[in-house]
Short mmCIF file of C-alpha atoms and ligand atoms in Angstrom, two decimals:
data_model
loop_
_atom_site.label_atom_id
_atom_site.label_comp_id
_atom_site.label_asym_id
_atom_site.label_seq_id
_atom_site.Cartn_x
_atom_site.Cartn_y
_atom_site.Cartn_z
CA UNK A 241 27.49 -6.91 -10.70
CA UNK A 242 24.49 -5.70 -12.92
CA UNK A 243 22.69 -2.33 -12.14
CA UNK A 244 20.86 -2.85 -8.60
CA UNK A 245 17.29 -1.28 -8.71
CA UNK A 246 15.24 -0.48 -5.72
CA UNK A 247 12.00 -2.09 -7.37
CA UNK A 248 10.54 -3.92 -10.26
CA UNK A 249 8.23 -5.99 -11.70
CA UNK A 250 8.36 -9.55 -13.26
CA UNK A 251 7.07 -9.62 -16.91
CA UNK A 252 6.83 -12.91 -18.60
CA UNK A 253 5.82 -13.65 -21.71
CA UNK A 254 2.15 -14.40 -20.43
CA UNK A 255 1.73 -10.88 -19.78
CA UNK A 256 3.16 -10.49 -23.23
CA UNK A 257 0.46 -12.53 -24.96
CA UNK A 258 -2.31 -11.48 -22.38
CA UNK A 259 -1.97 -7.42 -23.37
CA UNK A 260 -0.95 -8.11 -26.94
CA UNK A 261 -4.80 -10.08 -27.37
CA UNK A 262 -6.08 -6.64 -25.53
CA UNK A 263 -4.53 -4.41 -27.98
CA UNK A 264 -6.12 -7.01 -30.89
CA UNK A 265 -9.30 -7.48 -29.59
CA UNK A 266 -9.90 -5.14 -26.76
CA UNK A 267 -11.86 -2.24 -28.09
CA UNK A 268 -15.78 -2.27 -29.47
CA UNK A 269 -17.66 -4.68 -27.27
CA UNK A 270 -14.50 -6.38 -25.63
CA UNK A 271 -13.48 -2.63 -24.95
CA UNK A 272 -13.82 -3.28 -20.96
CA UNK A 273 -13.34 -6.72 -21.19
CA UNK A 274 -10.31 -7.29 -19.27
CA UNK A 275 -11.33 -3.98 -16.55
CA UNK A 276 -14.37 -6.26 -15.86
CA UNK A 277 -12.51 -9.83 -15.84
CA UNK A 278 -9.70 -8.64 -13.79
CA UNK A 279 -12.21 -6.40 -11.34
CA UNK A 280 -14.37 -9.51 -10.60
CA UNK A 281 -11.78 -11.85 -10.09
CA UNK A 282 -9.38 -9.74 -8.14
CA UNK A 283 -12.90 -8.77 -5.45
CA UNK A 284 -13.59 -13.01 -5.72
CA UNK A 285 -10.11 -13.53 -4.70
CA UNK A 286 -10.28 -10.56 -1.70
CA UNK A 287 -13.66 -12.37 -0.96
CA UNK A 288 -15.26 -8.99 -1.81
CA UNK A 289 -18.49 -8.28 -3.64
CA UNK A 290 -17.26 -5.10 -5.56
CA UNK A 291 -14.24 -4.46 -7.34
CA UNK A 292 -13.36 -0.89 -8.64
CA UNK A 293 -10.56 -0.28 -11.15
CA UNK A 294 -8.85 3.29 -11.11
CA UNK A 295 -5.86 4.92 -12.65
CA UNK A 296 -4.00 4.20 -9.44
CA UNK A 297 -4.24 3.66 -5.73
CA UNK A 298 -4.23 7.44 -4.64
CA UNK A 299 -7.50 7.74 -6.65
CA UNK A 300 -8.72 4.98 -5.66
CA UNK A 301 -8.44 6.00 -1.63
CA UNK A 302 -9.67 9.79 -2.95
CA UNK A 303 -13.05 8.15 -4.43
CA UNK A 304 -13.55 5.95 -1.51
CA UNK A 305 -13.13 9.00 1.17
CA UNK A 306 -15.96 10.93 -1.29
CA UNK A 307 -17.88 8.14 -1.54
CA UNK A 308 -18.12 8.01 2.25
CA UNK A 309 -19.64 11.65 1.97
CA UNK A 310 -15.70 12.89 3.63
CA UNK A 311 -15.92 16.97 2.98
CA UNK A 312 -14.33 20.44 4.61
CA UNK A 313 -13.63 20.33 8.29
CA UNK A 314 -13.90 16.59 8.97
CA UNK A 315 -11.20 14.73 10.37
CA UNK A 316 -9.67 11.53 9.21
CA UNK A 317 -7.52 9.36 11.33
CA UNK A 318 -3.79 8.19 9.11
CA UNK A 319 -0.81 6.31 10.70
CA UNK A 320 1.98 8.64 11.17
CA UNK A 321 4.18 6.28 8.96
CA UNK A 322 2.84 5.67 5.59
CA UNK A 323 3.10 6.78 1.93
CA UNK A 324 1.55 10.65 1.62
CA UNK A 325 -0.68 9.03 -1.10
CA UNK A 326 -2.64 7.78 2.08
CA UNK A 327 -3.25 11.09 3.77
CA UNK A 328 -3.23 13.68 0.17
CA UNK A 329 -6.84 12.71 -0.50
CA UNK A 330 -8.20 13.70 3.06
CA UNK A 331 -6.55 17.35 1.70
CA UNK A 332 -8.13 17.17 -1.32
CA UNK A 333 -11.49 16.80 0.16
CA UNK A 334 -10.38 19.40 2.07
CA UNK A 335 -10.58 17.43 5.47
CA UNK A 336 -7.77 17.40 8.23
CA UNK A 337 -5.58 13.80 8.70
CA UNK A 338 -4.91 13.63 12.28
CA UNK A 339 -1.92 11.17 12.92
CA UNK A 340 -1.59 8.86 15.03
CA UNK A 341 1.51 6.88 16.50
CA UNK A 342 2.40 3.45 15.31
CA UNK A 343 3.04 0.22 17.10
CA UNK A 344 6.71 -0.63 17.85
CA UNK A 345 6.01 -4.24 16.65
CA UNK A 346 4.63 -3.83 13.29
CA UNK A 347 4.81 -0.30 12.43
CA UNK A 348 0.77 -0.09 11.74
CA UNK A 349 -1.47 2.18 13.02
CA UNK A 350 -1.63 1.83 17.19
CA UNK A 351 -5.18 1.35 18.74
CA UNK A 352 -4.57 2.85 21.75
CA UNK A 353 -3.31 6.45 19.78
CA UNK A 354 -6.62 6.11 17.55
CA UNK A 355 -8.44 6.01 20.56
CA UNK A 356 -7.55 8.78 22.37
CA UNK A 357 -7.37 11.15 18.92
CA UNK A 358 -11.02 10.36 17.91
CA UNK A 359 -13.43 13.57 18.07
CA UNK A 360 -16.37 14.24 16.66
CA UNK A 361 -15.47 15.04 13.46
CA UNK A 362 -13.50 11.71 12.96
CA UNK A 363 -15.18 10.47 9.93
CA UNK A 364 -12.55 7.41 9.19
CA UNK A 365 -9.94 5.56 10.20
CA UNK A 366 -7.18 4.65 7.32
CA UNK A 367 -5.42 1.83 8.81
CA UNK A 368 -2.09 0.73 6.12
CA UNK A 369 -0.75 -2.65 6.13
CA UNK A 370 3.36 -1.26 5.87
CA UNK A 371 5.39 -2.82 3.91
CA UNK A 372 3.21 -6.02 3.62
CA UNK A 373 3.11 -5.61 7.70
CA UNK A 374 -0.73 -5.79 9.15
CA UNK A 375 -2.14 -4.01 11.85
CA UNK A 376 -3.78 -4.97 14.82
CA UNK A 377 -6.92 -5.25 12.87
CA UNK A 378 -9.11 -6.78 15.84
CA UNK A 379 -8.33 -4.37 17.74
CA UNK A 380 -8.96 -1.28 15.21
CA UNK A 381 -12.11 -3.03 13.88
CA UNK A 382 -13.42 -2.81 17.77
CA UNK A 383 -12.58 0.70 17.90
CA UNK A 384 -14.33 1.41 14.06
CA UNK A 385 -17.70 -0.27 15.48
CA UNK A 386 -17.70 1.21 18.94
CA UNK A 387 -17.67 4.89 17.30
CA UNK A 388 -19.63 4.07 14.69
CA UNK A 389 -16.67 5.16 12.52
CA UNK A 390 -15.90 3.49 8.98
CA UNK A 391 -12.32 1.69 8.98
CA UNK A 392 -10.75 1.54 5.22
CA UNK A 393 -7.66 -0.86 4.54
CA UNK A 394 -4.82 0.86 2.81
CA UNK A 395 -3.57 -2.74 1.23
CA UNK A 396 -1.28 -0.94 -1.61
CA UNK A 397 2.15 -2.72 -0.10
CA UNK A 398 -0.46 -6.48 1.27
CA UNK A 399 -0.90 -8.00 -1.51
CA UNK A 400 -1.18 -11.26 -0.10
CA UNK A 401 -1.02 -10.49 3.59
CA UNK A 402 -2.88 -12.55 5.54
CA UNK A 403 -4.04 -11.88 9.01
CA UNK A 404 -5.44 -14.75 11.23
CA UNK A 405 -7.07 -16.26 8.47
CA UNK A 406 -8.50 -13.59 5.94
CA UNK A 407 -6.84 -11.92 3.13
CA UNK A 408 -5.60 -7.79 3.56
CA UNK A 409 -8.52 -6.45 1.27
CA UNK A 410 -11.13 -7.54 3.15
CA UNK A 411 -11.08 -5.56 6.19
CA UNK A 412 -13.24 -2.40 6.58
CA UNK A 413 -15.55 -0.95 4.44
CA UNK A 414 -13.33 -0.67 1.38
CA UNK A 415 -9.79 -1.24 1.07
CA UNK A 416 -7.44 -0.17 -2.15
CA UNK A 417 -4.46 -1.94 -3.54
CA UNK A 418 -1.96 -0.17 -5.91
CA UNK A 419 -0.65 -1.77 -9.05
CA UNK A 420 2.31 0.80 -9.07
CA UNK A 421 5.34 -0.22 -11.51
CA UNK A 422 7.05 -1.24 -8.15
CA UNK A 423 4.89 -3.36 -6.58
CA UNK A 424 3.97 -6.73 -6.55
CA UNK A 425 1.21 -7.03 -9.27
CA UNK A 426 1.64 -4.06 -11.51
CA UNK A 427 -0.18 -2.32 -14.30
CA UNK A 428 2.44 0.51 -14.76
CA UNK A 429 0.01 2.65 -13.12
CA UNK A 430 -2.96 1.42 -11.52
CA UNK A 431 -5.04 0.94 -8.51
CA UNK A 432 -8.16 -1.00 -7.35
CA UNK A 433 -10.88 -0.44 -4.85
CA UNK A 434 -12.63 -3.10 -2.86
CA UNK A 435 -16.12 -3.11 -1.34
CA UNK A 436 -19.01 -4.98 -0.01
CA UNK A 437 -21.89 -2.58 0.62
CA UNK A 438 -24.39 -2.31 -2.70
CA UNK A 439 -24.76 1.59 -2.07
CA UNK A 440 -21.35 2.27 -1.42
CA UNK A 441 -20.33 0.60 -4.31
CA UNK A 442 -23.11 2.33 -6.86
CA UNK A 443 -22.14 5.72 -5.29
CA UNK A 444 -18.07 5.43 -6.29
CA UNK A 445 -19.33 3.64 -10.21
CA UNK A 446 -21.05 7.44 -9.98
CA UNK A 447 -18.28 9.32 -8.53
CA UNK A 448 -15.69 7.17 -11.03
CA UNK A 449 -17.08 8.35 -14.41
CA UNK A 450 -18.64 11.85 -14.33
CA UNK A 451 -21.74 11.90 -12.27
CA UNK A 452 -23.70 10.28 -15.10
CA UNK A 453 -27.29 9.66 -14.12
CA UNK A 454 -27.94 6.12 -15.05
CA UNK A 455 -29.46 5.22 -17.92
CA UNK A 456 -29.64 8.52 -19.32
CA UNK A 457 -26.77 9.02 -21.75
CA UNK A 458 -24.53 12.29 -21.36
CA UNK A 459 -27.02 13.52 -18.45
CA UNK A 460 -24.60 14.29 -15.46
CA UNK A 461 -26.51 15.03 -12.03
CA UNK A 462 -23.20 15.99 -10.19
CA UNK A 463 -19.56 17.27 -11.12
CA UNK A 464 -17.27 14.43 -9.86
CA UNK A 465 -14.24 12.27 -10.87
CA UNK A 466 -12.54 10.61 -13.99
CA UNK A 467 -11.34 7.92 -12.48
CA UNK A 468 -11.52 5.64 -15.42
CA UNK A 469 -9.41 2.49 -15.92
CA UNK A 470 -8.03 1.49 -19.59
CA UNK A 471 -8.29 -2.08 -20.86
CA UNK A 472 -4.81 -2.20 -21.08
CA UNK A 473 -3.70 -1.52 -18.22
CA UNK A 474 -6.22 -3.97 -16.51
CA UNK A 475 -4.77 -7.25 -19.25
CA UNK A 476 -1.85 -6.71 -17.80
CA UNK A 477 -2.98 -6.07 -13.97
CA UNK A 478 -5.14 -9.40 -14.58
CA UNK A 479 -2.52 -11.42 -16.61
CA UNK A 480 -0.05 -10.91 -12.96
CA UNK A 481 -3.04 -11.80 -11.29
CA UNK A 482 -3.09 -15.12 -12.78
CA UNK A 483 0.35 -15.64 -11.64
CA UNK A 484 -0.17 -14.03 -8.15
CA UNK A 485 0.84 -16.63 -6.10
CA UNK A 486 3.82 -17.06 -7.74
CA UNK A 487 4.88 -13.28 -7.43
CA UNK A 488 4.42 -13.25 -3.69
CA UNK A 489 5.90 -16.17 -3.55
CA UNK A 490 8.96 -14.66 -5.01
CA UNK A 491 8.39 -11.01 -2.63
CA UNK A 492 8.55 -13.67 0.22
CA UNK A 493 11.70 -15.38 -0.76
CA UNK A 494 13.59 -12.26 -1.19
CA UNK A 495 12.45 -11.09 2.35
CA UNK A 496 13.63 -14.63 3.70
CA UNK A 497 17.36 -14.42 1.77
CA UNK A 498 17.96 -11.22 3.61
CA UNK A 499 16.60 -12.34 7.09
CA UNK A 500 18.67 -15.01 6.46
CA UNK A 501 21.81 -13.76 5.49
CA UNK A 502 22.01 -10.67 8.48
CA UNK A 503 20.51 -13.35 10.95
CA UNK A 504 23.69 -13.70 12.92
CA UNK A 505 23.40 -10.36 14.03
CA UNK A 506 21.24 -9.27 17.62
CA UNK A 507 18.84 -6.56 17.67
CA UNK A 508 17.46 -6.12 13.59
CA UNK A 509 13.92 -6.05 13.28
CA UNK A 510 12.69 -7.10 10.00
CA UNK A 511 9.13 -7.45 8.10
CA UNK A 512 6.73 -8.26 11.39
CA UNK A 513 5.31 -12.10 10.77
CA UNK A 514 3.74 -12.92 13.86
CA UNK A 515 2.08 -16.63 14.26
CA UNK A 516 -1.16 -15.22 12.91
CA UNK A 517 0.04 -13.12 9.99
CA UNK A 518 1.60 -14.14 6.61
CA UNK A 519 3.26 -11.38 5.32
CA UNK A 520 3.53 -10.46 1.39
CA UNK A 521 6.57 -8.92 1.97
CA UNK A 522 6.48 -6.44 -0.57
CA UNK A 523 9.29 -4.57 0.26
CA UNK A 524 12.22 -5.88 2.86
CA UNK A 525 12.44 -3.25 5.68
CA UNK A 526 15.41 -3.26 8.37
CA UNK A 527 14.92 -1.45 11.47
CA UNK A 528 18.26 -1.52 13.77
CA UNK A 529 17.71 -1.40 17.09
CA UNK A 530 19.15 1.25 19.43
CA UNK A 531 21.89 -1.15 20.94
CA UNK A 532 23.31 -0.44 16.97
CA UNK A 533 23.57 3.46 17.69
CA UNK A 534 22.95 4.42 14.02
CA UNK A 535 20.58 6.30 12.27
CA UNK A 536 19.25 5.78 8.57
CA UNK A 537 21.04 8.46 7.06
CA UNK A 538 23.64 6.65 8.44
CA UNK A 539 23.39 3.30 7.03
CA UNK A 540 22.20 5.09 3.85
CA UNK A 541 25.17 6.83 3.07
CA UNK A 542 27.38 3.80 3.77
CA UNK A 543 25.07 2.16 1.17
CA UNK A 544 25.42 4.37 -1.17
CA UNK A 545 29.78 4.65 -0.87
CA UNK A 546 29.43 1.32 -2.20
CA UNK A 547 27.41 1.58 -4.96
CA UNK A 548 23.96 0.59 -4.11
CA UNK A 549 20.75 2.77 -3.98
CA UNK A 550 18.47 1.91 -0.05
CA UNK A 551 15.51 3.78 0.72
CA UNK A 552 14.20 5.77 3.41
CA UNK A 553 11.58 3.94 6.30
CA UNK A 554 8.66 6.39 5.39
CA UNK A 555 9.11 9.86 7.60
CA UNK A 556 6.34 10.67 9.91
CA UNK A 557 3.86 12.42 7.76
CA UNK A 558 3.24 14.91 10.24
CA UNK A 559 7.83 15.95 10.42
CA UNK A 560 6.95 16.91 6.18
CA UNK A 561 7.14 20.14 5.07
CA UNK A 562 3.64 18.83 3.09
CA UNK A 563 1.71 19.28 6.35
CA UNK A 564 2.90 22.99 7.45
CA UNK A 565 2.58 23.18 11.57
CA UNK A 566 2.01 19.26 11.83
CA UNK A 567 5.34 18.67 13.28
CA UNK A 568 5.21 20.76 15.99
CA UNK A 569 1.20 19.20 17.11
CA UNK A 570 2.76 15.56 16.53
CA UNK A 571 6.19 14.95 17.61
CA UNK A 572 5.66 14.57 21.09
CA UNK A 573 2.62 12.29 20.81
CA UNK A 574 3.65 10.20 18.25
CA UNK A 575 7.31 8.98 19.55
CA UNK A 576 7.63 5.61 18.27
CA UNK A 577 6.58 6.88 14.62
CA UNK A 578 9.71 9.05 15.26
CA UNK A 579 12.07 6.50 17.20
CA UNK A 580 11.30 3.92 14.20
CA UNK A 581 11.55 6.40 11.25
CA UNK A 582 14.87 7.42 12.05
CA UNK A 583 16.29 4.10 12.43
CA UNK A 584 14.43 2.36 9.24
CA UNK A 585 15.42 1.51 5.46
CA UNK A 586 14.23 -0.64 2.74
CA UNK A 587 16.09 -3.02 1.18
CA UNK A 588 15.76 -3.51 -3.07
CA UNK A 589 12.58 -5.41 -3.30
CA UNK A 590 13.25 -5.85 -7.18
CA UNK A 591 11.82 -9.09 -8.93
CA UNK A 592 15.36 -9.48 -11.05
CA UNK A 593 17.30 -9.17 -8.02
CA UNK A 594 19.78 -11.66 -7.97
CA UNK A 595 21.88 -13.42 -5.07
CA UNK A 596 25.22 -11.40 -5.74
CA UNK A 597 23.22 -8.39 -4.91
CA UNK A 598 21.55 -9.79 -1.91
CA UNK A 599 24.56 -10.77 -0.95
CA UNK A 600 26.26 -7.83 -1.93
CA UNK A 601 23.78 -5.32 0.35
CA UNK A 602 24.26 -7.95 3.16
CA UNK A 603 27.63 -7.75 3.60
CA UNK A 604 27.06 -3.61 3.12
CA UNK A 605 24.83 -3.87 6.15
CA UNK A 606 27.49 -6.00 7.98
CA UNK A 607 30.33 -3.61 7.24
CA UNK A 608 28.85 -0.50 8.36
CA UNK A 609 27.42 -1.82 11.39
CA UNK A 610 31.21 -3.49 12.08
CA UNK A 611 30.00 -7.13 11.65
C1 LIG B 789 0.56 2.69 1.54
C2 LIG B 789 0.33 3.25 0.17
N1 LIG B 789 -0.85 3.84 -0.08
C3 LIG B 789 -1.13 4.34 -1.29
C4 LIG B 789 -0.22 4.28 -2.32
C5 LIG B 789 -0.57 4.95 -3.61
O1 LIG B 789 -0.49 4.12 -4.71
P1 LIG B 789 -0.41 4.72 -6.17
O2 LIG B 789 0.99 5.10 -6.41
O3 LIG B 789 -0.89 3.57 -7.02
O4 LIG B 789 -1.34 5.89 -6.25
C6 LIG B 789 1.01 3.67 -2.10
C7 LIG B 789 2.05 3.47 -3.13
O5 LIG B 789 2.54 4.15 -3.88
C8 LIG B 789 1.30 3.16 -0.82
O6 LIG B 789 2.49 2.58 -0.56
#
């Protein structure tokens, strides 16, 4: 069996052609050519007004939280079980991320926990669509308006989600997508910010490039960012675009081989797909359920005897060594963050995986669980 890889992306040779015209022709006056194309197209597709390019997703969520005026001693509301990249800009501002418990169902950020953690210095919510999962938006959206708080869509692992009807990107204020080397659209590195509101969206051009006063060349009014995309990096990022229904298409296949495969066996809680919610599947995660009695280090290990790399169901944020005294506020509030976390893996969500190794961390699953 070939080298198994945890993630990947799949290059054709329309990419090929797409970033070899940028590197021709994309500098002078086509020097933003492709940052513009792919920007507009990508918001269109979001049905969004704005799109924002930046070097990646964690910049793109640390621009937003500025842009929203976020600063010391305000409070921003994170799911326990995310990526840190969702919860390190609230630091950087130098605001606290207070986090809250996650839903048992689909491992998003739970309404109920948000509600009884907001103060008044809650400034945001960050609700994350996990592992293609989405939350229960109505819900959280309720909450947002109530309070008078701005909700912001972590859609780095949706890209195409769906949730009754409208595409993960368009809920909240602004939502950010990460084009990441393993996810589903890459750029190598990238990320993109989505907005509606004219103000918001002229503040964060400001904050992306330098504080320049517009229309007054090298006159900056404020220190800020440089958050800068290259052209580059968005012919590629738009050249997958083109092809984006395919490449879910593919992320949703590979979830259904392994939900098919293991399907014989009670009590395994895969990617949540409710009748209301098409998932993008961009990563396969397995939860086993207690009536298993095994942990992830567990199933890990046994994974890794035979050859094959699994990853970790994100920790709680707050049990990280990152966030110093977290663990000890948290653990008893958020439990299912905890329950689920220890119990959770990802599967290889690589676009050259082939059926031997589907098959091949199937039957890993099956022998270490005794099936
Ligand atoms: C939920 C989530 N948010 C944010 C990010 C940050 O993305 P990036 O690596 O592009 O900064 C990632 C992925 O890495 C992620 O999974």
């Amino acid at each position: 069996m070939k080298q198994l890889f945890m993630a990947g992306p799949w290059i054709t040779e329309h990419e090929i052609e797409v970033v070899t015209d940028a590197m021709r022709n994309g500098w002078y006056e086509n020097a933003y050519h492709y940052v513009e194309t792919f920007q507009k197209e990508f918001a269109a597709y979001h049905g969004r007004k704005y799109g924002i390019m930046t070097p990646n997703c964690t910049t793109a969520i640390h621009l937003l939280l500025t842009g929203l005026g976020i600063a010391d001693g305000d409070e921003v509301i994170v799911p326990e079980c995310t990526w840190i990249a969702t919860a390190a800009p609230i630091r950087y501002l130098r605001a606290t991320p207070v986090f809250c418990d996650i839903e048992p169902e689909n491992w998003c950020l739970d309404p109920e926990s948000v509600r009884k953690s907001i103060t008044p210095k809650t400034k945001a919510i960050i609700a994350v669509d996990l592992y293609g999962n989405m939350p229960l938006m109505d819900e959280l959206r309720a909450i947002a308006e109530e309070h008078g708080i701005p909700l912001v869509e972590d859609a780095a692992e949706a890209l195409g989600s769906v949730y009754k009807g409208t595409r993960a990107g368009k809920f909240g204020v602004g939502s950010v997508f990460s084009f990441h080397r393993t996810k589903t659209i890459t750029t190598g590195e990238g990320g993109m910010l989505l907005l509606d509101d004219d103000k918001l969206y002229e503040r964060c051009m400001f904050l992306r490039d330098h504080g320049r006063a517009p229309g007054i060349a090298y006159f900056n009014t404020e220190v800020t960012y440089k958050y800068m995309p290259f052209n580059l990096q968005a012919a590629l990022g738009y050249a997958q675009f083109q092809r984006i229904e395919e490449l879910v298409g593919k992320k949703r296949e590979l979830l259904a081989a392994y939900r098919d495969r293991l399907k014989d066996i009670d009590d395994l809680q895969f990617n949540n797909e409710p009748d209301y919610v098409i998932n993008g599947a961009w990563t396969t995660a397995l939860v086993f359920g207690k009536s298993h009695g095994i942990t992830k280090a567990e199933v890990m290990r046994g994974i890794e005897e035979r050859g094959m790399p699994s990853r970790p169901f994100f920790y709680p944020l707050s049990s990280l060594p990152a966030f110093p005294g977290a663990k000890e506020r948290y653990q008893s509030l958020n439990r299912t963050a905890y329950d689920i976390s220890e119990r959770g893996i990802n599967l290889s969500c690589a676009m050259n995986l082939t059926d031997d190794q589907i098959d091949a961390q199937c039957n890993a699953v099956r022998e270490i669980l005794g099936r």
